[in-house]
Coordinates of N, CA and C in Angstrom, one line a residue:
X1 N -91.4 -6.9 41.8 CA -90.0 -6.7 41.6 C -89.9 -5.4 40.9
X2 N -89.1 -4.5 41.4 CA -88.9 -3.2 40.8 C -88.0 -3.2 39.6
X3 N -88.4 -2.6 38.6 CA -87.6 -2.6 37.4 C -86.7 -1.3 37.3
X4 N -85.5 -1.5 36.8 CA -84.6 -0.4 36.7 C -84.5 0.0 35.3
X5 N -84.6 1.3 35.0 CA -84.5 1.8 33.6 C -83.2 1.3 32.9
X6 N -83.3 1.0 31.6 CA -82.2 0.4 30.9 C -80.9 1.3 30.9
X7 N -81.2 2.6 30.7 CA -80.0 3.5 30.6 C -79.3 3.7 31.9
X8 N -80.0 3.6 33.0 CA -79.4 3.7 34.3 C -78.5 2.4 34.6
X9 N -79.1 1.3 34.3 CA -78.3 0.0 34.5 C -77.1 0.0 33.6
X10 N -77.2 0.4 32.4 CA -76.1 0.4 31.5 C -75.0 1.4 31.9
X11 N -75.4 2.5 32.4 CA -74.5 3.5 32.9 C -73.7 3.0 34.1
X12 N -74.5 2.4 35.0 CA -73.9 1.9 36.2 C -72.9 0.8 35.9
X13 N -73.2 -0.1 35.0 CA -72.3 -1.2 34.6 C -71.1 -0.6 33.9
X14 N -71.2 0.4 33.1 CA -70.1 1.0 32.4 C -69.2 1.7 33.4
X15 N -69.7 2.4 34.3 CA -68.8 3.0 35.4 C -68.1 2.0 36.2
X16 N -68.8 0.9 36.4 CA -68.2 -0.2 37.2 C -67.0 -0.8 36.5
X17 N -67.1 -1.1 35.2 CA -66.0 -1.6 34.4 C -64.9 -0.6 34.2
X18 N -65.3 0.7 34.1 CA -64.3 1.7 33.9 C -63.4 1.8 35.1
X19 N -64.0 1.9 36.3 CA -63.2 2.0 37.5 C -62.4 0.7 37.7
X20 N -62.9 -0.4 37.4 CA -62.2 -1.7 37.5 C -61.0 -1.7 36.7
X21 N -61.1 -1.4 35.4 CA -59.9 -1.4 34.6 C -59.0 -0.3 34.9
X22 N -59.5 0.8 35.4 CA -58.6 1.9 35.8 C -57.7 1.5 37.0
X23 N -58.4 0.8 37.9 CA -57.6 0.3 39.1 C -56.7 -0.8 38.7
X24 N -57.1 -1.6 37.7 CA -56.2 -2.7 37.2 C -55.0 -2.2 36.6
X25 N -55.1 -1.2 35.7 CA -53.9 -0.6 35.0 C -53.1 0.2 36.0
X26 N -53.7 0.9 36.9 CA -53.0 1.7 37.9 C -52.1 0.8 38.8
X27 N -52.7 -0.4 39.1 CA -51.9 -1.3 39.9 C -50.7 -1.8 39.2
X28 N -50.9 -2.2 37.9 CA -49.7 -2.7 37.2 C -48.7 -1.7 36.8
X29 N -49.2 -0.5 36.6 CA -48.3 0.6 36.4 C -47.4 0.9 37.6
X30 N -48.0 0.8 38.8 CA -47.3 1.0 40.0 C -46.3 -0.2 40.3
X31 N -46.7 -1.4 39.9 CA -45.9 -2.5 40.1 C -44.6 -2.4 39.2
X32 N -44.8 -2.1 37.9 CA -43.7 -2.0 37.1 C -42.8 -0.8 37.4
X33 N -43.4 0.3 37.9 CA -42.6 1.4 38.3 C -41.7 1.1 39.5
X34 N -42.3 0.4 40.4 CA -41.5 0.0 41.6 C -40.4 -1.1 41.2
X35 N -40.8 -1.9 40.2 CA -39.8 -2.9 39.7 C -38.6 -2.2 39.1
X36 N -38.8 -1.3 38.2 CA -37.7 -0.6 37.5 C -37.0 0.4 38.5
X37 N -37.7 0.9 39.4 CA -37.1 1.7 40.5 C -36.1 0.9 41.3
X38 N -36.5 -0.3 41.7 CA -35.6 -1.1 42.5 C -34.4 -1.5 41.7
X39 N -34.5 -1.9 40.4 CA -33.4 -2.2 39.6 C -32.5 -1.0 39.3
X40 N -33.1 0.1 39.2 CA -32.3 1.3 39.1 C -31.4 1.5 40.3
X41 N -32.0 1.4 41.5 CA -31.2 1.5 42.7 C -30.1 0.4 42.8
X42 N -30.5 -0.8 42.4 CA -29.5 -1.9 42.5 C -28.3 -1.6 41.6
X43 N -28.6 -1.3 40.4 CA -27.4 -1.0 39.5 C -26.7 0.2 39.8
X44 N -27.3 1.2 40.4 CA -26.6 2.4 40.8 C -25.6 2.1 41.9
X45 N -26.0 1.4 42.9 CA -25.1 1.0 44.0 C -24.1 -0.1 43.6
X46 N -24.5 -0.9 42.6 CA -23.5 -1.8 42.1 C -22.4 -1.1 41.4
X47 N -22.7 -0.1 40.6 CA -21.7 0.7 39.9 C -20.9 1.5 40.9
X48 N -21.5 2.1 41.9 CA -20.8 2.9 42.9 C -19.9 2.0 43.7
X49 N -20.3 0.8 44.0 CA -19.4 -0.1 44.7 C -18.2 -0.5 44.0
X50 N -18.3 -0.7 42.7 CA -17.1 -1.1 41.9 C -16.2 0.1 41.6
X51 N -16.9 1.3 41.6 CA -16.0 2.5 41.5 C -15.2 2.6 42.7
X52 N -15.8 2.5 43.9 CA -15.0 2.6 45.1 C -14.0 1.4 45.3
X53 N -14.4 0.3 44.7 CA -13.4 -0.9 44.7 C -12.1 -0.6 44.0
X54 N -12.2 0.0 42.8 CA -11.0 0.3 42.0 C -10.3 1.6 42.6
X55 N -11.1 2.4 43.2 CA -10.5 3.6 43.9 C -9.6 3.1 45.1
X56 N -10.2 2.1 45.8 CA -9.4 1.6 47.0 C -8.2 0.9 46.5
X57 N -8.2 0.1 45.4 CA -7.0 -0.6 45.0 C -6.0 0.4 44.4
X58 N -6.4 1.5 43.9 CA -5.5 2.5 43.4 C -4.8 3.1 44.6
X59 N -5.5 3.4 45.7 CA -4.9 3.9 46.9 C -3.9 2.8 47.5
X60 N -4.3 1.6 47.5 CA -3.5 0.6 48.0 C -2.1 0.5 47.3
X61 N -2.1 0.4 46.0 CA -0.9 0.3 45.3 C -0.1 1.6 45.4
X62 N -0.7 2.7 45.5 CA 0.0 4.0 45.6 C 0.8 4.0 46.9
X63 N 0.1 3.7 48.0 CA 0.8 3.7 49.3 C 1.8 2.6 49.4
X64 N 1.5 1.5 48.8 CA 2.4 0.4 48.8 C 3.8 0.7 48.2
X65 N 3.8 1.3 47.0 CA 5.0 1.7 46.4 C 5.6 3.0 47.0
X66 N 4.7 3.8 47.5 CA 5.3 5.0 48.2 C 6.0 4.6 49.5
X67 N 5.6 3.6 50.2 CA 6.3 3.2 51.4 C 7.4 2.3 51.1
X68 N 7.4 1.6 50.0 CA 8.4 0.7 49.6 C 9.8 1.4 49.4
X69 N 9.7 2.6 48.9 CA 10.9 3.3 48.5 C 11.5 4.1 49.7
X70 N 10.9 4.0 50.8 CA 11.5 4.7 52.0 C 12.2 3.6 52.9
X71 N 13.4 4.0 53.4 CA 14.2 3.0 54.1 C 14.0 3.0 55.6
X72 N 13.3 4.0 56.1 CA 13.1 4.0 57.5 C 12.0 3.1 57.9
X73 N 12.3 2.3 58.9 CA 11.3 1.2 59.3 C 10.1 1.8 60.0
X74 N 10.3 2.9 60.7 CA 9.1 3.5 61.4 C 8.2 4.1 60.3
X75 N 8.7 4.7 59.3 CA 7.8 5.3 58.3 C 7.1 4.2 57.5
X76 N 7.8 3.2 57.3 CA 7.2 2.1 56.6 C 6.0 1.5 57.4
X77 N 6.3 1.4 58.7 CA 5.2 0.8 59.6 C 4.0 1.8 59.6
X78 N 4.3 3.1 59.5 CA 3.2 4.0 59.5 C 2.4 3.9 58.3
X79 N 3.0 3.7 57.1 CA 2.3 3.5 55.9 C 1.5 2.2 55.9
X80 N 2.2 1.2 56.5 CA 1.5 -0.1 56.6 C 0.3 -0.1 57.4
X81 N 0.3 0.7 58.5 CA -0.8 0.9 59.3 C -1.9 1.7 58.6
X82 N -1.5 2.6 57.8 CA -2.4 3.4 57.0 C -3.1 2.6 56.0
X83 N -2.4 1.7 55.4 CA -2.9 0.8 54.4 C -4.0 -0.1 55.1
X84 N -3.7 -0.6 56.3 CA -4.7 -1.4 56.9 C -5.9 -0.6 57.4
X85 N -5.7 0.6 57.6 CA -6.9 1.4 57.9 C -7.8 1.5 56.7
X86 N -7.2 1.7 55.5 CA -8.0 1.7 54.3 C -8.6 0.4 54.0
X87 N -7.9 -0.7 54.4 CA -8.4 -2.0 54.2 C -9.6 -2.3 55.1
X88 N -9.6 -1.8 56.3 CA -10.7 -2.0 57.2 C -11.9 -1.1 56.7
X89 N -11.6 0.1 56.3 CA -12.7 0.9 55.8 C -13.3 0.4 54.5
X90 N -12.6 -0.3 53.7 CA -13.1 -0.9 52.5 C -14.1 -2.1 52.9
X91 N -13.7 -2.9 53.9 CA -14.5 -3.9 54.3 C -15.7 -3.5 55.1
X92 N -15.6 -2.4 55.8 CA -16.8 -1.8 56.4 C -17.7 -1.3 55.4
X93 N -17.3 -0.7 54.3 CA -18.1 -0.2 53.3 C -18.8 -1.4 52.5
X94 N -18.0 -2.4 52.4 CA -18.6 -3.6 51.7 C -19.7 -4.2 52.5
X95 N -19.5 -4.3 53.8 CA -20.6 -4.8 54.7 C -21.8 -3.9 54.6
X96 N -21.6 -2.6 54.6 CA -22.7 -1.6 54.5 C -23.4 -1.8 53.2
X97 N -22.7 -1.9 52.2 CA -23.3 -2.1 50.8 C -24.1 -3.4 50.8
X98 N -23.6 -4.5 51.3 CA -24.2 -5.7 51.3 C -25.5 -5.7 52.2
X99 N -25.5 -5.0 53.3 CA -26.7 -4.9 54.1 C -27.7 -4.0 53.4
X100 N -27.3 -3.0 52.7 CA -28.2 -2.1 52.0 C -28.8 -2.8 50.8
X101 N -28.1 -3.6 50.1 CA -28.6 -4.4 49.0 C -29.7 -5.4 49.5
X102 N -29.4 -6.1 50.5 CA -30.3 -7.1 51.0 C -31.5 -6.4 51.7
X103 N -31.3 -5.2 52.2 CA -32.5 -4.5 52.7 C -33.5 -4.2 51.6
X104 N -33.0 -3.7 50.4 CA -33.8 -3.4 49.3 C -34.4 -4.7 48.7
X105 N -33.6 -5.7 48.7 CA -34.0 -7.0 48.2 C -35.1 -7.6 49.0
X106 N -35.0 -7.5 50.3 CA -36.1 -7.9 51.2 C -37.3 -7.0 51.0
X107 N -37.1 -5.8 50.9 CA -38.2 -4.8 50.7 C -38.9 -5.1 49.4
X108 N -38.2 -5.4 48.4 CA -38.8 -5.7 47.1 C -39.7 -7.0 47.2
X109 N -39.2 -8.0 47.9 CA -40.0 -9.2 48.0 C -41.1 -9.1 49.0
X110 N -40.9 -8.2 49.9 CA -41.9 -8.0 50.9 C -43.2 -7.4 50.3
X111 N -43.0 -6.4 49.4 CA -44.1 -5.8 48.8 C -44.6 -6.7 47.6

């Protein structure tokens, strides 16, 4: 049975543990980085969604009172149609936001 010098065996073992713990901490650092990166994206789009939500309602009330004080039926109908265009655009954005959130949610759990 061939004997291995003690200093070579000790050095090999030390390198093995060094790389093992390096990989271990690198993996957890990457995991927590991805974890906070995901939550940063989630809260960013959450804030952006509510900002657009209040912006939409501001436009809705503005056009509602703007059209209310005009007596021509055609002009009122035009504003009413314009309001529904914004309403549709709001729901389209809400669907896009919901899909985007669940895509990241799925991606987070996939990894």
